[in-house]
Coordinates of C-alpha atoms in Angstrom, one line a residue:
M1 CA 3.8 26.1 -15.3
T2 CA 3.2 29.2 -13.4
K3 CA 1.2 31.8 -15.3
K4 CA -0.3 35.2 -14.7
T5 CA -2.6 36.8 -17.2
N6 CA -4.8 39.9 -16.8
K7 CA -7.3 37.7 -14.9
L8 CA -5.5 34.4 -14.0
K9 CA -2.8 33.8 -11.5
I10 CA -1.7 30.1 -11.6
L11 CA 0.9 28.7 -9.1
I12 CA 2.5 25.3 -8.7
A13 CA 1.1 24.0 -5.4
G14 CA 1.2 21.0 -3.0
G15 CA 3.5 18.1 -2.9
A16 CA 5.6 19.1 -5.9
I17 CA 7.0 22.0 -3.8
R18 CA 7.7 19.7 -0.9
D19 CA 9.6 17.3 -3.2
L20 CA 11.7 20.2 -4.6
L21 CA 12.5 21.3 -1.0
L22 CA 13.6 17.7 -0.3
S23 CA 15.8 17.8 -3.5
R24 CA 13.6 15.2 -5.1
R25 CA 12.1 15.1 -8.5
P26 CA 8.4 16.0 -8.2
K27 CA 6.1 13.0 -8.7
D28 CA 3.0 15.0 -9.5
L29 CA 2.5 18.6 -10.6
D30 CA -0.6 20.3 -9.4
Y31 CA -1.6 23.9 -9.9
L32 CA -3.6 26.5 -8.0
V33 CA -5.6 29.0 -9.9
A34 CA -5.5 31.8 -7.3
S35 CA -7.4 34.4 -9.3
G36 CA -9.9 34.5 -12.1
T37 CA -13.0 32.5 -12.7
A38 CA -13.6 29.1 -14.2
E39 CA -15.0 30.9 -17.3
D40 CA -11.7 32.9 -17.5
F41 CA -9.8 29.6 -17.3
M42 CA -11.8 27.9 -20.0
K43 CA -11.3 30.9 -22.3
E44 CA -7.6 30.7 -21.8
F45 CA -7.5 26.8 -21.9
P46 CA -10.4 25.6 -24.0
D47 CA -9.2 22.0 -23.9
A48 CA -9.4 21.8 -20.1
L49 CA -11.8 19.2 -18.7
P50 CA -13.9 20.1 -15.6
V51 CA -13.9 17.3 -13.1
G52 CA -14.5 18.9 -9.7
K53 CA -17.7 18.2 -7.7
S54 CA -17.4 20.0 -4.3
Y55 CA -15.2 22.7 -5.8
E56 CA -13.8 23.6 -9.3
I57 CA -11.0 21.3 -10.6
F58 CA -9.8 21.0 -14.2
Y59 CA -7.5 18.5 -16.0
L60 CA -5.4 19.7 -18.8
N61 CA -2.7 17.6 -20.5
G62 CA -2.6 15.2 -17.5
L63 CA -2.2 18.1 -15.0
E64 CA -4.6 19.2 -12.3
F65 CA -5.7 22.8 -11.9
S66 CA -7.8 23.6 -8.8
F67 CA -9.5 26.7 -7.8
P68 CA -9.4 27.8 -4.1
R69 CA -12.2 26.6 -1.9
K70 CA -12.2 30.0 -0.1
R71 CA -11.4 33.4 -1.5
G72 CA -9.9 36.2 0.5
K73 CA -9.9 40.0 -0.1
N74 CA -6.9 39.7 -2.3
I75 CA -4.7 37.1 -4.1
E76 CA -2.3 36.8 -1.2
E77 CA -5.1 36.1 1.3
T78 CA -6.7 33.6 -1.1
I79 CA -3.5 31.7 -1.4
S80 CA -3.1 31.7 2.4
L81 CA -6.6 30.4 2.9
D82 CA -6.1 27.7 0.3
L83 CA -2.8 26.5 2.0
L84 CA -4.5 26.4 5.4
A85 CA -7.2 24.1 4.0
R86 CA -4.9 21.5 2.5
D87 CA -4.3 18.0 4.0
F88 CA -0.8 18.2 5.7
T89 CA 1.4 21.2 6.5
V90 CA 4.3 19.8 4.4
N91 CA 2.0 19.7 1.4
S92 CA 0.9 23.3 1.9
F93 CA 3.2 25.2 -0.3
A94 CA 2.7 27.3 -3.5
L95 CA 5.2 28.8 -5.9
D96 CA 4.4 31.6 -8.3
E97 CA 5.9 32.7 -11.6
D98 CA 8.3 35.1 -9.9
G99 CA 9.7 32.4 -7.6
E100 CA 7.9 33.6 -4.5
L101 CA 7.2 30.8 -2.1
Y102 CA 4.0 30.7 -0.1
A103 CA 3.6 28.4 2.9
H104 CA 1.4 27.2 5.7
P105 CA 2.5 28.9 8.9
K106 CA 3.9 25.6 10.3
A107 CA 5.1 24.1 7.0
M108 CA 8.7 25.2 7.0
D109 CA 9.2 24.1 10.7
D110 CA 7.6 20.8 10.0
M111 CA 9.8 20.3 6.9
K112 CA 12.9 21.1 8.9
N113 CA 11.8 18.8 11.8
R114 CA 10.6 16.1 9.4
V115 CA 7.2 15.7 11.0
L116 CA 3.8 15.0 9.4
R117 CA 1.0 17.1 10.8
P118 CA -2.6 17.9 9.6
S119 CA -3.0 21.4 8.3
F120 CA -6.1 22.1 10.4
P121 CA -8.0 20.3 13.2
D122 CA -10.9 19.0 11.1
C123 CA -8.7 17.8 8.3
F124 CA -9.9 14.2 8.6
R125 CA -13.5 15.1 9.3
E126 CA -13.6 17.0 6.1
D127 CA -12.0 14.1 4.1
P128 CA -11.4 10.8 6.1
L129 CA -9.5 9.3 3.1
R130 CA -6.7 11.6 4.2
I131 CA -6.0 9.0 7.0
F132 CA -4.9 6.6 4.4
R133 CA -3.0 9.3 2.5
A134 CA -1.1 9.9 5.7
A135 CA -0.3 6.2 5.9
V136 CA 1.0 6.4 2.3
F137 CA 3.1 9.5 3.1
S138 CA 4.6 7.6 6.1
A139 CA 5.6 4.7 3.8
R140 CA 6.9 7.0 1.0
F141 CA 8.8 9.3 3.4
P142 CA 10.0 7.2 6.3
E143 CA 12.3 10.0 7.4
F144 CA 9.2 11.9 8.6
S145 CA 7.6 11.1 12.0
P146 CA 3.9 11.5 12.8
H147 CA 3.3 14.6 14.9
A148 CA 1.2 14.2 18.1
E149 CA -1.5 16.2 16.4
L150 CA -1.7 13.8 13.6
I151 CA -2.1 10.8 15.9
N152 CA -4.7 12.6 18.0
E153 CA -6.8 13.6 15.0
M154 CA -6.6 10.0 13.6
K155 CA -7.9 8.6 16.8
R156 CA -10.7 11.2 16.8
C157 CA -11.6 10.3 13.3
A158 CA -11.8 6.6 14.2
E159 CA -13.8 7.2 17.4
N160 CA -16.4 9.2 15.5
G161 CA -16.8 6.6 12.8
W162 CA -15.8 9.0 10.0
L163 CA -13.9 6.2 8.2
N164 CA -17.0 4.2 7.7
D165 CA -18.3 6.0 4.6
I166 CA -15.2 6.0 2.5
A167 CA -15.6 4.2 -0.9
A168 CA -13.9 0.9 -0.6
D169 CA -12.0 1.2 -3.9
R170 CA -10.4 4.5 -2.8
V171 CA -9.0 2.8 0.3
G172 CA -7.7 0.0 -1.9
V173 CA -6.0 2.5 -4.2
E174 CA -4.2 4.2 -1.3
L175 CA -3.1 0.8 0.0
R176 CA -1.5 -0.1 -3.3
K177 CA 0.4 3.2 -3.2
G178 CA 1.6 2.3 0.2
L179 CA 2.7 -1.2 -1.0
S180 CA 4.7 0.5 -3.7
A181 CA 6.6 2.8 -1.3
P182 CA 10.2 2.4 0.0
K183 CA 9.0 1.4 3.5
P184 CA 5.6 -0.1 3.1
G185 CA 5.4 -1.4 6.7
N186 CA 4.9 2.2 7.8
F187 CA 1.5 2.2 6.1
L188 CA 0.4 -0.4 8.6
R189 CA 2.3 1.0 11.5
L190 CA 0.7 4.5 11.2
L191 CA -2.8 3.0 11.0
I192 CA -2.1 1.0 14.1
E193 CA -0.7 4.0 16.1
G194 CA -3.7 6.1 15.1
G195 CA -6.2 3.4 15.9
C196 CA -7.5 3.3 12.3
L197 CA -7.5 -0.4 11.4
E198 CA -11.3 -0.5 11.7
P199 CA -13.4 -0.9 9.6
W200 CA -11.2 -1.4 6.5
L201 CA -8.4 -3.6 7.9
T202 CA -10.4 -5.2 10.6
E203 CA -8.7 -8.6 10.2
F204 CA -5.6 -7.1 11.8
S205 CA -7.3 -5.7 14.8
G206 CA -5.8 -6.9 18.1
G207 CA -2.6 -8.0 16.3
T208 CA -0.3 -5.8 18.3
D209 CA -1.2 -7.7 21.5
I210 CA -0.5 -11.2 20.0
P211 CA 3.1 -12.5 20.0
A212 CA 4.2 -13.5 16.5
G213 CA 5.5 -16.8 17.9
P214 CA 7.7 -18.3 20.7
P215 CA 10.4 -16.0 21.9
K216 CA 13.0 -18.4 20.4
Y217 CA 11.8 -17.4 16.9
H218 CA 10.0 -14.1 17.3
D219 CA 10.6 -10.9 19.3
K220 CA 7.6 -8.9 17.9
S221 CA 3.9 -8.9 17.8
V222 CA 2.1 -10.4 14.8
L223 CA 1.7 -6.9 13.3
G224 CA 5.2 -5.8 14.2
H225 CA 6.5 -8.9 12.4
T226 CA 4.1 -8.3 9.5
A227 CA 5.3 -4.7 9.0
E228 CA 8.9 -5.9 9.3
I229 CA 8.5 -8.4 6.5
M230 CA 6.7 -5.9 4.3
D231 CA 9.7 -3.6 4.6
K232 CA 12.1 -6.5 3.7
V233 CA 10.3 -7.2 0.4
A234 CA 9.8 -3.5 -0.5
G235 CA 10.1 -2.9 -4.2
N236 CA 7.4 -5.4 -5.4
P237 CA 3.8 -4.3 -4.4
L238 CA 2.4 -7.8 -5.0
T239 CA 5.0 -9.5 -2.8
C240 CA 4.5 -6.8 -0.2
W241 CA 0.7 -7.6 -0.2
M242 CA 1.6 -11.2 0.3
A243 CA 3.8 -10.3 3.2
M244 CA 0.9 -8.3 4.7
C245 CA -1.3 -11.3 4.5
H246 CA 1.0 -14.2 5.2
D247 CA 0.5 -14.3 9.0
I248 CA -3.0 -12.9 9.1
G249 CA -4.3 -16.2 10.5
K250 CA -2.3 -15.7 13.7
I251 CA -4.9 -13.1 14.7
L252 CA -7.3 -16.0 15.1
T253 CA -5.1 -18.2 17.2
P254 CA -6.8 -19.3 20.4
D255 CA -5.3 -17.8 23.6
S256 CA -4.9 -21.3 25.0
I257 CA -2.1 -22.3 22.5
L258 CA -0.2 -19.0 22.4
P259 CA 2.6 -18.2 21.7
S260 CA 2.4 -21.0 19.2
H261 CA 0.2 -20.7 16.1
Y262 CA -0.6 -24.2 14.9
G263 CA -2.7 -24.1 11.8
H264 CA -2.5 -20.4 11.2
D265 CA -1.7 -21.0 7.6
K266 CA -5.1 -22.6 6.9
A267 CA -6.9 -20.2 9.2
G268 CA -5.4 -17.2 7.3
A269 CA -6.8 -18.1 3.8
T270 CA -10.3 -16.8 4.4
P271 CA -9.5 -13.5 6.1
A272 CA -6.8 -12.7 3.5
R273 CA -9.3 -13.3 0.7
T274 CA -12.0 -11.3 2.6
L275 CA -9.7 -8.4 3.1
G276 CA -8.6 -8.2 -0.5
S277 CA -12.1 -8.4 -1.7
R278 CA -13.4 -5.7 0.7
L279 CA -10.8 -3.3 -0.6
M280 CA -11.7 -4.2 -4.2
L281 CA -8.1 -5.1 -5.0
P282 CA -7.3 -6.8 -8.4
V283 CA -8.0 -10.5 -8.6
K284 CA -4.3 -11.2 -8.8
F285 CA -3.8 -9.5 -5.4
I286 CA -6.8 -11.3 -3.8
K287 CA -5.5 -14.7 -4.9
S288 CA -1.9 -14.0 -4.0
G289 CA -2.8 -12.9 -0.5
E290 CA -4.8 -16.1 0.0
T291 CA -2.0 -18.1 -1.4
A292 CA 0.6 -16.4 0.8
A293 CA -1.4 -17.2 3.9
L294 CA -2.2 -20.8 2.9
L295 CA 1.2 -21.9 1.6
H296 CA 4.0 -19.8 3.2
M297 CA 4.6 -22.4 6.0
K298 CA 4.8 -25.2 3.5
A299 CA 7.1 -23.2 1.2
G300 CA 9.2 -22.2 4.1
S301 CA 9.9 -25.9 4.8
Y302 CA 10.5 -26.8 1.2
S303 CA 13.6 -28.9 1.7
E304 CA 11.7 -31.1 4.2
L305 CA 8.7 -31.8 2.0
R306 CA 8.0 -35.2 0.4
P307 CA 8.4 -35.2 -3.4
G308 CA 4.7 -35.4 -4.0
T309 CA 4.0 -32.4 -1.7
K310 CA 6.8 -30.5 -3.5
V311 CA 5.1 -31.2 -6.8
D312 CA 1.8 -29.9 -5.5
L313 CA 3.3 -26.8 -4.1
L314 CA 5.4 -26.0 -7.2
M315 CA 2.5 -26.5 -9.6
K316 CA 0.2 -24.2 -7.5
L317 CA 2.8 -21.5 -7.4
H318 CA 3.6 -22.0 -11.1
T319 CA 0.0 -21.9 -12.3
S320 CA -0.6 -18.7 -10.3
D321 CA 2.7 -17.2 -11.4
L322 CA 3.8 -16.7 -7.8
L323 CA 6.9 -18.7 -7.4
E324 CA 9.2 -15.7 -7.5
N325 CA 7.0 -13.7 -5.1
M326 CA 6.8 -16.6 -2.7
T327 CA 10.6 -17.1 -2.9
S328 CA 11.1 -13.5 -1.9
L329 CA 8.5 -13.7 0.9
C330 CA 10.1 -16.8 2.4
R331 CA 13.6 -15.4 2.2
A332 CA 12.4 -12.4 4.2
D333 CA 10.4 -14.5 6.6
R334 CA 12.9 -17.2 7.2
G335 CA 16.1 -15.2 6.8
E336 CA 17.5 -17.7 4.3
D337 CA 16.8 -18.7 0.7
V338 CA 14.7 -21.8 1.6
L339 CA 13.3 -22.0 -2.0
Q340 CA 16.7 -21.8 -3.8
N341 CA 16.1 -25.3 -5.4
A342 CA 12.5 -24.6 -6.4
P343 CA 13.0 -23.0 -9.8
A344 CA 15.3 -25.8 -11.0
D345 CA 12.9 -28.4 -9.6
L346 CA 10.0 -26.8 -11.3
A347 CA 11.9 -26.8 -14.6
E348 CA 12.5 -30.5 -14.2
I349 CA 9.0 -31.6 -13.4
L350 CA 7.6 -29.5 -16.3
K351 CA 9.7 -31.7 -18.6
V352 CA 7.8 -34.7 -17.4
S353 CA 4.8 -35.7 -19.5
L354 CA 2.4 -38.7 -19.7
P355 CA 2.7 -41.3 -22.4
M356 CA 0.0 -40.8 -25.0
Q357 CA -1.9 -43.9 -23.9
E358 CA -2.3 -42.6 -20.4
R359 CA -3.7 -39.2 -21.2
N360 CA -7.3 -38.0 -21.2
Q361 CA -8.3 -40.3 -18.3
G362 CA -9.4 -37.6 -15.9
K363 CA -8.3 -37.9 -12.3
K364 CA -6.4 -41.1 -13.1
S365 CA -4.2 -39.2 -15.6
G366 CA -3.6 -36.4 -13.0
E367 CA -2.5 -38.8 -10.3
K368 CA -0.2 -40.6 -12.7
L369 CA 1.5 -37.4 -13.8
R370 CA 1.9 -36.3 -10.2
S371 CA 3.5 -39.6 -9.4
M372 CA 5.9 -39.4 -12.3
R373 CA 6.9 -35.8 -11.4
A374 CA 7.4 -36.9 -7.7
A375 CA 9.7 -39.7 -8.9
K376 CA 11.7 -37.2 -10.9
L377 CA 12.3 -35.0 -7.9
K378 CA 13.3 -38.0 -5.8
S379 CA 15.8 -39.0 -8.4
L380 CA 17.4 -35.5 -8.3
R381 CA 18.0 -35.4 -4.5
P382 CA 17.2 -38.8 -3.0
A383 CA 19.2 -38.2 0.1
S384 CA 17.2 -35.2 1.2
D385 CA 13.7 -36.8 0.7

């Protein structure tokens, strides 16, 4: 919708134009009301809902209509001022009803060169949440590289503590967008490069200086490996979050035992839970992150486990509905389908039930059922156990 009435001039603005220029279907359509007042807009669209606080924004039929934060001497200058005040240059476009394209002075070059740059120097000071939106952009559009200005402004934002006052749930929302993107590891990579892990992802601080493991098995840092596994499981946000958390315990490994990370699985459970809770993620995410940290090593060695341990692992993953997610995570982490027999094993042990006379005996019944299920697994593959 672009519209011009006697008082109103409404243009499509923002990322929708960027997507069109990239030959992509626009994900969201936002509009700029470049002339006219809020009263004029309400008269024209009486069903519009005002939602803006710092400046005027309306929602109508699921679409966002915003008024310019600054007005110029004429419509063209007003549009120009609005584009100069947006978050990133490649989001600073507007298209009117006649097909005329308006752009930030650096927008077309940055689109051509595929770089992400803030629209103005105090972009992050004005709204620090834009740091995380930049990380989401990097995950959604991996063909774009961060401009030096972006990295410098991210560092300035972090050094001045501007990130501290962001609402936790808003950071969590942006993180989940990043986890849903084609290259989710870039969300973490950009925050690392810009020095913006603190205070929201503090559990990862220092992870770029810690080897992921002995050179025989790992050639990256803990965070380099984490971002790599996130990319490998792209397409499932929950699995991607599990990938983000699975090695978080390695950040706590004592220097004296590096590059080994004995016990990092148990060490990672608490920081994974703390991180998910801080970001106010859904309970399913919080529990899955903790489970990934605690059980990924055991799951990765599935074929070597004793029958009883297999039963415990399978039932934990089954009751939390995470077997498929853990299978994907371990495949990415180990480079092979180490849990290929797990679904069939689970199906078999779920068929096992206690005789009526041995039920309802509390702990004793639980131990007996576990023993029967372990015996079932042993009978399936006795040579491997």
